[in-house]
C-alpha cells in the first residue's frame, strides 16, 4: 500500500498493503540544528553532516526478499543496485548494475552486460554470478520469492557465463525485462542463509551492499543509520550520514521543520501544507502523485488450494452490493473536503501522472454518486430494510461492516466518518477498526472492507500482479502476494496478455482493459489520486532531485536520486529554488540495445508497491 506505488506487506506483500495505503505517511528529513536557527550548515556534535529522514512507517524487514513497505523498499534502493534504474527526468530505464541489455529475436533470451566497476562494501567485486544467484534463489525458494516473486515466475533459466554476462531465458516473452525491480544481493553473504522467511538482515553491521549507501546500524521501530558508499560507481553521496528515524506524530515532525530541527517533511495534510507555505525558508512541493487511494472489499479470502478462510461479510460476495456501496461514495467530497484539493478524483487503477496507462470509465460504465440508485440495487440484491430501517443479511441480522483503518492516517478516519453517514442512510452500519498495523486482520481475511492504496511505478506490472490468482497464498497458513484476495480468470487472461506484449501502444490498451475489468467487478473503489505534498527547508538543503524533475516527488522515488543527490546548503550555497536539482547522470556510455522496444521502456515500473513501494 504505499503505500507504493507497493502497499503490500513486506514480510509479505500484504503487509505493505496494510501500511502503504496510509495517506498520512509522514516523512521528515532533517539536519541536526539548534532551535530557531539562522540559515547555516547544520552539523552533528562530531562535525558530521547528518541528514535525518523521519518516517511514520516502521521498517517491516531489512531483507529485500521479504520487505514490502515503502520505507523498507526505499532503503533497499539505497543499499543494493538493481539491474536497471530509472532516469529521474522522465523515468526511462538507465543502467544500474547492468550497463546494457539486449534480447534475442524471439524475445525469449535476454543478455545483460554487468558493469566491472561495482564492488561490494567488503571489497569483493559484484558480478553476474551475484545476479544469477539472486534470481535462481527466488525461483527455487518460496520464502525468497515472498516480496518479488512475480518478476521471476516466467523465468526458465538464469546463468552467468562470465563475471560480466548475465543470461535470462524465459518461458514466454515478458515485457518487463528492463523493469525488474529486484535488489541484487551478494551471493557470498546470502548463500549462508538457511531460512529466508526468518532472516531479517538486521543483526550484523555494516550490511554488505553495493548501492550509494551502506547500512551501519538499525533499531526496530526507532532508526536506520547509513553512511555513504565511497566506492559507489556513480559517486558518493554528499552527506556524511543518512538516518531514517521513526516518528508516529506527523504534527511533531512539522513542528520540527518549523523550528529548523528537521529539513524535510512528506505526506503533509492540507492544514500542514497551508501553514508551511507562510514559513520563511520553507518550500512546499505539491506535485501529481503516484498513488491511488481506495476502498477494498473482502471478496472471500481464499488460498490456491481452494480453502476459504477469514470472516468477511457474505453480502460482499454479491457484485450488486459492492456496486451499491460505491455508488453511495461521493468522490467529489473526498477530494474537496478530505484532501482539500490536494488530490484528483479517482476512477481507474493508474494515476493520471502515468498518462500512457491512465484510464477513465465510459459514460455508461462510470459509477456516479447516486444514493437512491444504491438503495434500489440493495433491494434487488435481497438486502432490504427491516422495521427499524436497517438492512439485514441472509442471517436476519442488521448489516454492520467492519472497515480496517490506518490509525496514523487522517484521511482514513475522515473518509470513515463520511462512510458512516453515507451508508447509514442506506440502512448499513459502519464500524471503523483503526489500528497502527492492519496486517494481521488483513492477512487473515478478518475484515469486511479496508482502506487501500499503492504507489504505482512507471511500469504497472507489479500493482496488477497482486490481483491475480497466482498471488493468493498457497494455503490458509501461508502468506501470499495478494492485495485483497481477488481471483478472476478473465482478469488473469488480460494480465498474461499485457506481460507478453512488447508493443507499447498495444500493451497500454490491454492494461486499460484490465483496469476496466477491475472497475466492473467492484472489488476495489479508487476514490482519489492524492498529490505528493512535501516541504523542505531551503536554508538547509541547497539542492535535491525530484522525480520526474519537472513536477515530481522527492520521497518514495523509483530510484535513489533524492538522497544520493541532496546537497547541504552550506556546501552548495543556501537556496530557495525549489526546482533546483543536484544530479547529473552520465548515461552516454550506457547503451540500451532493444530493437523495437524504445518507446515501451520510457514507461517504467513500480512500489509501491508497494509502494511498494
Coordinates of C-alpha atoms in Angstrom, one line a residue:
X1 CA 0.0 0.0 0.0
X2 CA 2.2 2.8 -0.1
X3 CA 1.7 3.0 0.4
X4 CA 3.6 2.4 -3.0
X5 CA 3.1 2.7 -5.8
X6 CA 3.7 -1.0 -3.2
X7 CA 1.1 -1.4 -0.4
X8 CA 1.7 -4.9 0.5
X9 CA 3.3 -6.2 3.4
X10 CA 6.9 -6.9 3.3
X11 CA 7.4 -9.8 5.3
X12 CA 4.7 -10.2 2.8
X13 CA 3.4 -8.1 0.1
X14 CA 0.2 -7.7 2.1
X15 CA 2.0 -6.0 5.0
X16 CA 2.8 -3.1 2.8
X17 CA -0.8 -3.1 1.8
X18 CA -1.6 -2.6 5.4
X19 CA 0.6 0.4 5.8
X20 CA 1.4 1.6 2.4
X21 CA -2.1 2.7 1.9
X22 CA -1.8 5.3 4.5
X23 CA -2.2 8.7 3.0
X24 CA -0.8 10.2 6.2
X25 CA 2.6 8.6 5.8
X26 CA 4.8 11.3 7.2
X27 CA 8.4 11.5 6.3
X28 CA 10.8 14.1 7.6
X29 CA 14.4 14.7 6.7
X30 CA 16.5 16.8 8.9
X31 CA 19.8 18.2 9.8
X32 CA 20.8 18.5 13.4
X33 CA 20.4 22.2 14.1
X34 CA 19.7 24.5 17.1
X35 CA 16.1 25.8 17.6
X36 CA 15.2 28.8 15.5
X37 CA 18.4 28.6 13.6
X38 CA 19.8 31.2 11.3
X39 CA 20.5 29.9 7.8
X40 CA 23.6 27.8 8.2
X41 CA 25.2 24.5 7.7
X42 CA 23.9 22.1 10.3
X43 CA 26.3 19.7 11.8
X44 CA 26.2 16.9 14.4
X45 CA 28.3 17.1 17.5
X46 CA 31.1 15.1 15.9
X47 CA 31.2 17.5 13.0
X48 CA 29.5 15.2 10.5
X49 CA 26.8 16.4 8.1
X50 CA 23.8 14.3 9.1
X51 CA 20.6 14.1 7.0
X52 CA 17.8 12.6 9.2
X53 CA 14.7 11.2 7.5
X54 CA 11.9 10.7 10.0
X55 CA 9.2 8.3 8.8
X56 CA 5.8 7.5 10.3
X57 CA 6.1 4.0 8.9
X58 CA 8.3 1.4 10.7
X59 CA 10.6 -1.0 8.8
X60 CA 8.9 -4.3 8.2
X61 CA 12.1 -6.1 7.1
X62 CA 15.6 -5.2 6.0
X63 CA 15.6 -8.4 3.9
X64 CA 14.9 -7.4 0.3
X65 CA 13.3 -10.9 -0.1
X66 CA 10.7 -10.0 2.4
X67 CA 10.2 -6.2 2.7
X68 CA 7.1 -4.6 1.2
X69 CA 6.6 -1.3 3.0
X70 CA 7.6 1.8 1.2
X71 CA 10.1 2.9 3.8
X72 CA 11.8 -0.6 3.6
X73 CA 12.0 -0.8 -0.2
X74 CA 13.2 2.8 -0.3
X75 CA 16.1 1.9 2.0
X76 CA 16.9 -1.2 -0.2
X77 CA 17.2 1.1 -3.2
X78 CA 20.0 2.8 -1.3
X79 CA 21.7 -0.4 -0.2
X80 CA 21.7 -2.5 -3.3
X81 CA 21.9 -2.0 -7.1
X82 CA 19.2 -3.3 -9.4
X83 CA 20.0 -4.4 -12.9
X84 CA 18.4 -1.1 -14.2
X85 CA 17.4 2.2 -12.7
X86 CA 15.1 5.0 -13.9
X87 CA 16.2 8.3 -15.2
X88 CA 14.9 11.0 -12.8
X89 CA 14.0 13.3 -15.6
X90 CA 11.4 11.1 -17.5
X91 CA 11.5 7.6 -15.9
X92 CA 13.1 5.8 -18.9
X93 CA 15.3 2.9 -18.0
X94 CA 19.0 3.6 -17.5
X95 CA 22.0 1.4 -16.4
X96 CA 22.2 0.1 -12.9
X97 CA 24.3 -2.9 -12.2
X98 CA 23.8 -3.7 -15.9
X99 CA 25.4 -1.3 -18.4
X100 CA 23.4 -2.6 -21.4
X101 CA 20.9 -5.3 -22.2
X102 CA 19.5 -6.9 -25.4
X103 CA 17.1 -9.6 -26.4
X104 CA 17.1 -12.4 -28.9
X105 CA 14.8 -12.1 -32.0
X106 CA 12.1 -14.2 -30.3
X107 CA 12.4 -12.2 -27.1
X108 CA 12.9 -15.4 -25.1
X109 CA 16.6 -14.8 -24.2
X110 CA 17.9 -11.7 -22.6
X111 CA 21.6 -10.9 -22.1
X112 CA 22.8 -8.3 -19.7
X113 CA 26.3 -6.8 -19.6
X114 CA 27.2 -6.4 -15.9
X115 CA 29.5 -3.5 -15.1
X116 CA 33.0 -4.2 -13.9
X117 CA 33.3 -1.2 -11.7
X118 CA 30.8 -2.1 -8.9
X119 CA 32.1 -3.7 -5.8
X120 CA 30.5 -4.9 -2.6
X121 CA 31.3 -2.8 0.5
X122 CA 33.5 -5.6 1.8
X123 CA 35.8 -5.1 -1.2
X124 CA 34.7 -8.0 -3.3
X125 CA 33.6 -7.5 -6.9
X126 CA 29.9 -7.5 -7.8
X127 CA 29.4 -9.9 -10.7
X128 CA 26.8 -11.6 -12.9
X129 CA 27.0 -14.6 -10.5
X130 CA 25.5 -12.5 -7.8
X131 CA 22.6 -11.6 -10.0
X132 CA 22.1 -15.1 -11.2
X133 CA 22.2 -16.4 -7.6
X134 CA 19.6 -13.8 -6.5
X135 CA 17.2 -14.7 -9.3
X136 CA 17.7 -18.5 -9.0
X137 CA 17.1 -18.4 -5.3
X138 CA 13.8 -16.6 -5.8
X139 CA 12.9 -19.2 -8.5
X140 CA 13.5 -22.2 -6.2
X141 CA 12.8 -21.0 -2.7
X142 CA 9.2 -19.9 -1.9
X143 CA 10.4 -17.8 1.1
X144 CA 12.8 -15.9 -1.1
X145 CA 10.0 -15.1 -3.5
X146 CA 7.8 -13.5 -0.9
X147 CA 8.3 -9.9 -2.0
X148 CA 9.2 -10.0 -5.6
X149 CA 8.3 -13.5 -6.9
X150 CA 6.1 -12.2 -9.7
X151 CA 9.2 -10.9 -11.5
X152 CA 10.7 -14.4 -11.9
X153 CA 7.6 -16.5 -12.3
X154 CA 8.1 -16.6 -16.1
X155 CA 11.9 -17.3 -15.9
X156 CA 13.0 -20.6 -17.3
X157 CA 16.7 -20.4 -16.6
X158 CA 19.3 -17.9 -15.3
X159 CA 23.0 -18.3 -15.9
X160 CA 26.2 -16.3 -15.6
X161 CA 28.6 -17.4 -18.4
X162 CA 31.2 -14.9 -17.2
X163 CA 31.5 -12.2 -14.4
X164 CA 30.2 -9.6 -16.8
X165 CA 27.5 -11.6 -18.6
X166 CA 24.0 -12.5 -17.3
X167 CA 21.6 -14.6 -19.4
X168 CA 17.9 -14.9 -18.6
X169 CA 15.9 -17.4 -20.5
X170 CA 12.1 -17.0 -20.5
X171 CA 9.2 -19.4 -20.8
X172 CA 7.3 -16.8 -22.9
X173 CA 8.0 -13.2 -23.9
X174 CA 8.0 -10.8 -20.9
X175 CA 7.7 -7.0 -21.4
X176 CA 9.2 -6.1 -18.1
X177 CA 12.8 -7.2 -18.6
X178 CA 14.1 -3.6 -18.2
X179 CA 11.8 -3.2 -15.3
X180 CA 13.0 -6.0 -12.9
X181 CA 12.8 -4.1 -9.6
X182 CA 14.7 -6.7 -7.7
X183 CA 17.7 -5.8 -5.4
X184 CA 20.7 -7.8 -6.4
X185 CA 22.4 -9.2 -3.2
X186 CA 26.0 -10.6 -2.7
X187 CA 26.0 -14.3 -3.1
X188 CA 28.9 -14.9 -0.7
X189 CA 26.9 -13.3 2.1
X190 CA 23.3 -14.6 1.4
X191 CA 24.1 -18.2 0.4
X192 CA 24.7 -18.8 4.2
X193 CA 21.0 -18.1 4.9
X194 CA 19.1 -21.2 5.9
X195 CA 15.5 -19.9 6.1
X196 CA 14.7 -16.8 4.0
X197 CA 11.3 -16.3 5.8
X198 CA 13.1 -15.8 9.1
X199 CA 16.3 -14.0 8.2
X200 CA 15.8 -10.2 8.8
X201 CA 19.3 -8.9 7.6
X202 CA 19.4 -6.9 10.8
X203 CA 21.9 -8.5 13.2
X204 CA 25.3 -7.9 11.6
X205 CA 26.6 -4.5 10.7
X206 CA 27.7 -2.9 8.5
X207 CA 25.5 -4.8 6.0
X208 CA 27.3 -5.6 2.8
X209 CA 25.9 -3.8 -0.2
X210 CA 26.9 -2.0 -3.4
X211 CA 24.4 0.9 -3.5
X212 CA 25.1 4.6 -2.8
X213 CA 24.7 4.0 1.0
X214 CA 25.9 1.3 3.4
X215 CA 23.6 0.3 6.3
X216 CA 25.6 0.7 9.6
X217 CA 23.0 0.3 12.4
X218 CA 19.3 -0.4 13.0
X219 CA 16.9 -0.4 15.9
X220 CA 13.4 -1.7 15.3
X221 CA 10.7 1.0 15.5
X222 CA 13.4 3.6 16.1
X223 CA 16.0 4.3 13.4
X224 CA 18.1 3.1 10.5
X225 CA 21.6 4.6 10.0
X226 CA 23.5 4.6 6.7
X227 CA 26.8 6.0 5.6
X228 CA 27.9 7.0 2.1
X229 CA 29.5 4.3 0.0
X230 CA 32.7 6.0 -1.0
X231 CA 33.3 3.5 -3.8
X232 CA 29.9 3.7 -5.4
X233 CA 30.4 3.8 -9.1
X234 CA 28.2 6.8 -9.7
X235 CA 29.9 8.8 -7.0
X236 CA 29.5 9.1 -3.2
X237 CA 26.5 10.9 -1.6
X238 CA 27.3 14.4 -0.2
X239 CA 26.1 14.0 3.4
X240 CA 28.3 12.1 5.9
X241 CA 25.4 10.1 7.3
X242 CA 21.8 9.4 6.5
X243 CA 19.4 8.5 9.3
X244 CA 15.8 7.2 8.9
X245 CA 14.1 7.9 12.3
X246 CA 10.7 6.6 13.1
X247 CA 8.1 9.2 14.1
X248 CA 4.5 8.4 14.8
X249 CA 3.2 12.0 15.2
X250 CA 3.1 13.9 11.9
X251 CA 2.4 17.2 13.6
X252 CA 5.5 16.9 15.7
X253 CA 7.6 16.4 12.5
X254 CA 6.1 19.5 11.0
X255 CA 6.8 21.5 14.2
X256 CA 10.4 20.3 14.0
X257 CA 10.6 21.6 10.4
X258 CA 9.4 25.0 11.5
X259 CA 12.0 25.1 14.2
X260 CA 14.8 24.1 11.9
X261 CA 15.3 20.8 13.6
X262 CA 14.2 18.9 10.5
X263 CA 14.9 19.7 6.9
X264 CA 12.2 17.8 5.0
X265 CA 8.6 16.6 5.6
X266 CA 6.5 14.5 3.3
X267 CA 2.9 13.3 3.4
X268 CA 1.6 16.7 4.6
X269 CA -2.1 17.2 5.4
X270 CA -3.8 20.2 3.8
X271 CA -3.6 22.1 7.0
X272 CA 0.1 21.4 7.5
X273 CA 0.8 22.4 3.9
X274 CA -1.1 25.7 4.2
X275 CA 0.8 26.6 7.4
X276 CA 4.2 25.8 5.9
X277 CA 3.6 27.9 2.8
X278 CA 3.9 31.0 5.0
X279 CA 7.1 29.9 6.7
X280 CA 10.4 31.6 5.7
X281 CA 13.0 29.4 4.1
X282 CA 10.4 26.6 3.6
X283 CA 9.3 25.4 0.1
X284 CA 6.2 23.3 -0.3
X285 CA 6.3 20.8 -3.1
X286 CA 2.8 20.0 -4.4
X287 CA 3.2 17.5 -7.3
X288 CA 1.0 15.0 -9.1
X289 CA 1.2 11.8 -7.0
X290 CA 2.0 8.2 -8.0
X291 CA -0.5 6.7 -5.5
X292 CA -4.2 5.8 -5.6
X293 CA -6.4 5.9 -2.5
X294 CA -9.1 3.2 -2.4
X295 CA -11.6 1.1 -0.5
X296 CA -11.0 -2.6 -0.9
X297 CA -13.7 -5.2 -0.2
X298 CA -13.1 -8.7 1.2
X299 CA -14.3 -10.9 -1.7
X300 CA -13.9 -14.0 0.3
X301 CA -10.4 -14.8 1.5
X302 CA -9.1 -18.0 -0.1
X303 CA -6.0 -19.9 -0.9
X304 CA -4.7 -21.5 -4.0
X305 CA -5.6 -24.9 -2.7
X306 CA -9.3 -23.8 -2.7
X307 CA -9.6 -23.5 1.1
X308 CA -11.6 -20.5 2.3
X309 CA -10.8 -18.6 5.5
X310 CA -11.5 -15.3 7.2
X311 CA -14.9 -13.9 8.2
X312 CA -15.8 -11.3 5.5
X313 CA -19.5 -10.5 5.3
X314 CA -21.3 -12.8 2.9
X315 CA -23.1 -9.9 1.3
X316 CA -19.9 -8.6 -0.2
X317 CA -19.7 -11.6 -2.5
X318 CA -22.6 -10.1 -4.4
X319 CA -21.5 -7.7 -7.1
X320 CA -24.7 -5.6 -6.8
X321 CA -24.0 -5.0 -3.2
X322 CA -20.4 -3.9 -3.9
X323 CA -21.6 -1.6 -6.7
X324 CA -24.3 -0.1 -4.4
X325 CA -21.8 0.7 -1.7
X326 CA -19.5 2.5 -4.2
X327 CA -22.5 4.4 -5.7
X328 CA -23.0 5.8 -2.2
X329 CA -19.4 7.2 -2.0
X330 CA -19.1 10.8 -3.1
X331 CA -15.6 11.1 -4.6
X332 CA -16.0 14.9 -5.1
X333 CA -16.5 15.3 -1.3
X334 CA -13.5 13.1 -0.6
X335 CA -11.3 15.3 -2.8
X336 CA -12.7 18.7 -1.8
X337 CA -13.4 18.1 1.9
X338 CA -10.9 15.4 3.0
X339 CA -7.9 16.2 0.7
X340 CA -9.0 19.9 0.3
X341 CA -8.0 19.9 -3.3
X342 CA -4.6 18.2 -2.9
X343 CA -5.8 15.2 -5.0
X344 CA -7.7 14.3 -8.1
X345 CA -10.9 12.4 -8.2
X346 CA -10.3 8.7 -8.7
X347 CA -11.7 6.1 -11.2
X348 CA -9.1 3.7 -12.6
X349 CA -6.2 1.9 -11.0
X350 CA -3.4 4.1 -12.5
X351 CA -3.0 7.8 -11.5
X352 CA -3.1 10.4 -14.4
X353 CA 0.6 11.0 -13.8
X354 CA 1.2 7.9 -15.9
X355 CA -0.6 9.1 -19.0
X356 CA 0.1 6.1 -21.2
X357 CA -1.8 3.8 -18.8
X358 CA -4.3 6.2 -17.4
X359 CA -7.9 5.0 -17.9
X360 CA -11.4 6.5 -17.2
X361 CA -14.7 4.6 -17.5
X362 CA -17.1 5.3 -20.3
X363 CA -20.2 7.4 -19.6
X364 CA -22.4 4.4 -19.3
X365 CA -19.9 2.5 -17.3
X366 CA -19.0 5.1 -14.7
X367 CA -20.2 4.6 -11.1
X368 CA -21.5 8.0 -10.2
X369 CA -22.7 9.2 -6.8
X370 CA -26.3 8.0 -6.7
X371 CA -27.6 7.1 -3.2
X372 CA -31.2 6.4 -4.5
X373 CA -29.8 4.1 -7.1
X374 CA -27.7 2.4 -4.5
X375 CA -30.7 1.7 -2.3
X376 CA -32.6 0.2 -5.3
X377 CA -29.6 -2.1 -6.0
X378 CA -29.5 -3.3 -2.4
X379 CA -33.2 -4.1 -2.6
X380 CA -32.7 -6.0 -5.9
X381 CA -29.9 -8.0 -4.3
X382 CA -32.2 -9.1 -1.5
X383 CA -30.8 -7.0 1.3
X384 CA -33.9 -5.0 2.4
X385 CA -34.6 -2.9 5.4
X386 CA -36.3 -4.2 8.5
X387 CA -38.9 -2.3 10.6
X388 CA -36.1 -0.3 12.2
X389 CA -34.7 0.9 8.8
X390 CA -31.7 -1.4 9.0
X391 CA -30.5 -3.6 6.1
X392 CA -30.4 -7.2 7.1
X393 CA -28.2 -10.0 5.9
X394 CA -29.2 -13.6 5.0
X395 CA -29.0 -14.4 8.7
X396 CA -31.6 -11.8 9.5
X397 CA -29.1 -9.7 11.4
X398 CA -28.6 -5.9 10.7
X399 CA -25.5 -5.4 8.5
X400 CA -22.6 -3.5 10.0
X401 CA -19.4 -3.5 8.0
X402 CA -16.0 -3.6 9.7
X403 CA -13.7 -1.2 7.9
X404 CA -10.0 -1.5 8.5
X405 CA -8.5 1.9 9.1
X406 CA -4.8 3.1 9.5
X407 CA -4.6 4.8 12.9
X408 CA -1.9 7.1 11.7
X409 CA -3.8 8.2 8.5
X410 CA -6.0 11.2 8.9
X411 CA -7.8 10.7 5.6
X412 CA -8.8 7.2 6.6
X413 CA -10.6 8.5 9.7
X414 CA -12.2 11.4 7.8
X415 CA -13.5 9.3 5.0
X416 CA -14.6 6.7 7.5
X417 CA -16.9 9.3 9.2
X418 CA -18.4 10.1 5.8
X419 CA -19.0 6.4 5.2
X420 CA -20.9 6.2 8.4
X421 CA -23.1 9.0 7.2
X422 CA -23.5 7.9 3.5
X423 CA -24.0 4.2 4.2
X424 CA -26.0 4.9 7.3
X425 CA -28.7 6.5 5.1
X426 CA -28.8 3.2 3.2
X427 CA -29.5 1.4 6.5
X428 CA -26.0 -0.1 6.8
X429 CA -23.8 0.4 9.8
X430 CA -20.0 1.1 9.7
X431 CA -17.6 0.2 12.4
X432 CA -14.1 1.7 11.9
X433 CA -11.4 -0.6 13.1
X434 CA -8.3 1.8 13.2
X435 CA -5.0 0.1 14.0
X436 CA -1.3 1.0 14.0
X437 CA -0.7 -2.1 11.9
X438 CA -3.6 -3.6 10.0
X439 CA -1.6 -6.5 8.6
X440 CA -2.8 -9.3 10.9
X441 CA -6.5 -9.0 10.2
X442 CA -5.9 -8.3 6.6
X443 CA -3.7 -11.4 6.1
X444 CA -6.2 -13.5 8.0
X445 CA -9.1 -12.2 5.9
X446 CA -10.8 -10.9 9.1
X447 CA -12.3 -7.7 7.7
X448 CA -15.2 -6.6 5.5
X449 CA -13.6 -3.5 3.8
X450 CA -10.3 -1.8 4.2
X451 CA -8.7 1.5 3.1
X452 CA -6.1 0.6 0.5
X453 CA -3.6 2.3 -1.8
X454 CA -0.4 1.6 -3.6
X455 CA 2.4 3.7 -5.1
X456 CA 2.4 2.9 -8.8
X457 CA 5.6 2.5 -10.8
X458 CA 6.2 3.7 -14.3
X459 CA 5.7 0.1 -15.4
X460 CA 2.5 -1.0 -13.8
X461 CA 3.0 -4.8 -13.9
X462 CA 3.6 -5.3 -10.2
X463 CA 0.5 -3.5 -8.9
X464 CA -1.6 -5.6 -11.4
X465 CA 0.1 -8.9 -10.4
X466 CA -1.1 -8.6 -6.8
X467 CA -4.7 -9.1 -8.1
X468 CA -4.0 -12.4 -10.0
X469 CA -5.0 -15.8 -8.8
X470 CA -1.3 -16.7 -8.7
X471 CA -0.8 -14.1 -5.9
X472 CA -3.1 -16.0 -3.5
X473 CA -1.4 -17.8 -0.6
X474 CA -0.7 -21.5 -1.2
X475 CA -2.7 -22.5 1.9
X476 CA -4.5 -20.5 4.6
X477 CA -1.4 -20.9 6.7
X478 CA 0.9 -19.3 4.1
X479 CA 1.3 -15.6 3.2
X480 CA 0.7 -14.7 -0.5
X481 CA 1.5 -11.7 -2.6
X482 CA -2.2 -10.8 -3.0
X483 CA -3.7 -7.5 -2.2
X484 CA -7.2 -8.4 -1.2
X485 CA -7.8 -12.0 -2.4
X486 CA -9.1 -11.1 -5.9
X487 CA -9.1 -14.1 -8.3
X488 CA -10.8 -13.5 -11.6
X489 CA -10.0 -15.7 -14.6
X490 CA -10.9 -13.0 -17.2
X491 CA -8.6 -10.5 -15.4
X492 CA -5.8 -13.1 -15.3
X493 CA -6.0 -13.7 -19.1
X494 CA -5.6 -10.0 -19.7
X495 CA -2.7 -9.9 -17.3
X496 CA -0.9 -12.6 -19.2
X497 CA -1.5 -10.8 -22.4
X498 CA 0.0 -7.5 -21.3
X499 CA 3.0 -9.2 -19.8
X500 CA 3.9 -10.7 -23.2
X501 CA 3.1 -7.7 -25.3
X502 CA 6.2 -5.6 -26.4
X503 CA 4.4 -3.0 -28.5
X504 CA 3.9 -0.1 -26.2
X505 CA 0.6 1.1 -27.6
X506 CA -0.9 -2.4 -27.7
X507 CA 0.2 -3.1 -24.1
X508 CA -1.3 0.1 -22.9
X509 CA -4.6 -0.8 -24.4
X510 CA -4.6 -4.2 -22.7
X511 CA -3.7 -2.6 -19.4
X512 CA -6.7 -0.3 -19.7
X513 CA -8.9 -3.3 -20.3
X514 CA -7.5 -4.8 -17.1
X515 CA -8.5 -1.5 -15.3
X516 CA -11.9 -1.7 -16.8
X517 CA -12.3 -5.3 -15.6
X518 CA -11.2 -4.4 -12.0
X519 CA -13.6 -1.5 -12.1
X520 CA -16.6 -3.6 -13.2
X521 CA -16.0 -6.5 -10.8
X522 CA -16.3 -3.9 -8.0
X523 CA -13.7 -5.4 -5.6
X524 CA -11.9 -2.1 -5.5
X525 CA -13.2 1.5 -5.4
X526 CA -10.5 4.1 -6.3
X527 CA -11.7 7.3 -4.6
X528 CA -8.8 9.6 -5.3
X529 CA -5.2 10.2 -6.5
X530 CA -3.5 12.1 -3.7
X531 CA -0.9 14.7 -4.6
X532 CA 2.7 14.3 -3.3
X533 CA 2.7 17.2 -0.8
X534 CA 6.1 17.8 0.8
X535 CA 8.1 20.6 2.3
X536 CA 11.8 21.3 2.9
X537 CA 14.0 24.0 4.4
X538 CA 16.0 25.8 1.7
X539 CA 18.4 27.1 4.3
X540 CA 19.4 23.5 5.0
X541 CA 19.1 21.7 1.6
X542 CA 20.7 23.6 -1.2
X543 CA 19.5 21.1 -3.9
X544 CA 17.7 17.8 -4.1
X545 CA 16.3 15.9 -7.1
X546 CA 12.7 15.5 -7.8
X547 CA 11.3 12.6 -9.9
X548 CA 10.3 13.4 -12.5
X549 CA 12.3 16.6 -12.4
X550 CA 9.7 18.9 -13.9
X551 CA 7.0 18.2 -11.4
X552 CA 7.6 15.2 -9.2
X553 CA 8.1 13.8 -5.7
X554 CA 11.1 13.8 -3.5
X555 CA 10.2 11.0 -1.2
X556 CA 9.4 7.5 -2.4
X557 CA 11.1 7.7 -5.8
X558 CA 11.7 4.9 -8.2
X559 CA 15.4 5.2 -7.5
X560 CA 17.9 6.7 -5.1
X561 CA 18.2 10.1 -6.7
X562 CA 16.8 12.4 -3.9
X563 CA 19.0 11.2 -1.0
X564 CA 22.0 10.5 -3.2
X565 CA 21.9 14.0 -4.8
X566 CA 21.0 16.0 -1.7
X567 CA 23.5 18.8 -1.1
X568 CA 23.8 20.6 2.3
X569 CA 23.1 24.4 2.0
X570 CA 26.5 25.4 3.4
X571 CA 28.2 23.2 0.9
X572 CA 26.2 24.2 -2.1
X573 CA 25.0 27.6 -1.0
X574 CA 21.7 28.5 0.5
X575 CA 18.9 28.3 -2.0
X576 CA 15.2 29.0 -2.2
X577 CA 14.9 27.5 -5.7
X578 CA 12.5 24.5 -5.3
X579 CA 13.2 23.4 -8.9
X580 CA 16.9 23.1 -8.4
X581 CA 18.2 19.6 -8.7
X582 CA 21.5 18.0 -7.7
X583 CA 22.0 15.1 -10.1
X584 CA 23.9 14.9 -13.3
X585 CA 23.8 11.4 -14.8
X586 CA 26.4 10.2 -17.2
X587 CA 24.4 7.7 -19.2
X588 CA 26.0 8.2 -22.6
X589 CA 28.1 5.1 -22.2
X590 CA 25.1 3.0 -21.0
X591 CA 23.5 2.0 -24.2
X592 CA 20.2 0.2 -24.2
X593 CA 20.1 -2.3 -27.0
X594 CA 16.5 -3.2 -27.6
X595 CA 15.3 -3.4 -31.1
X596 CA 11.7 -2.1 -31.4
X597 CA 11.3 -1.5 -27.6
X598 CA 12.4 2.1 -27.2
X599 CA 9.0 3.6 -26.7
X600 CA 7.9 1.0 -24.2
X601 CA 10.9 1.3 -21.9
X602 CA 10.2 5.0 -21.5
X603 CA 7.4 3.8 -19.2
X604 CA 8.7 2.2 -16.1
X605 CA 7.6 0.4 -13.1
X606 CA 6.8 0.1 -9.6
X607 CA 6.4 0.2 -5.1
X608 CA 4.7 0.7 -4.4
X609 CA 4.4 -1.3 -4.2
X610 CA 4.4 -1.1 -2.5
X611 CA 4.6 1.1 -2.8
X612 CA 5.6 -0.9 -2.6
X613 CA 6.6 1.0 -2.7

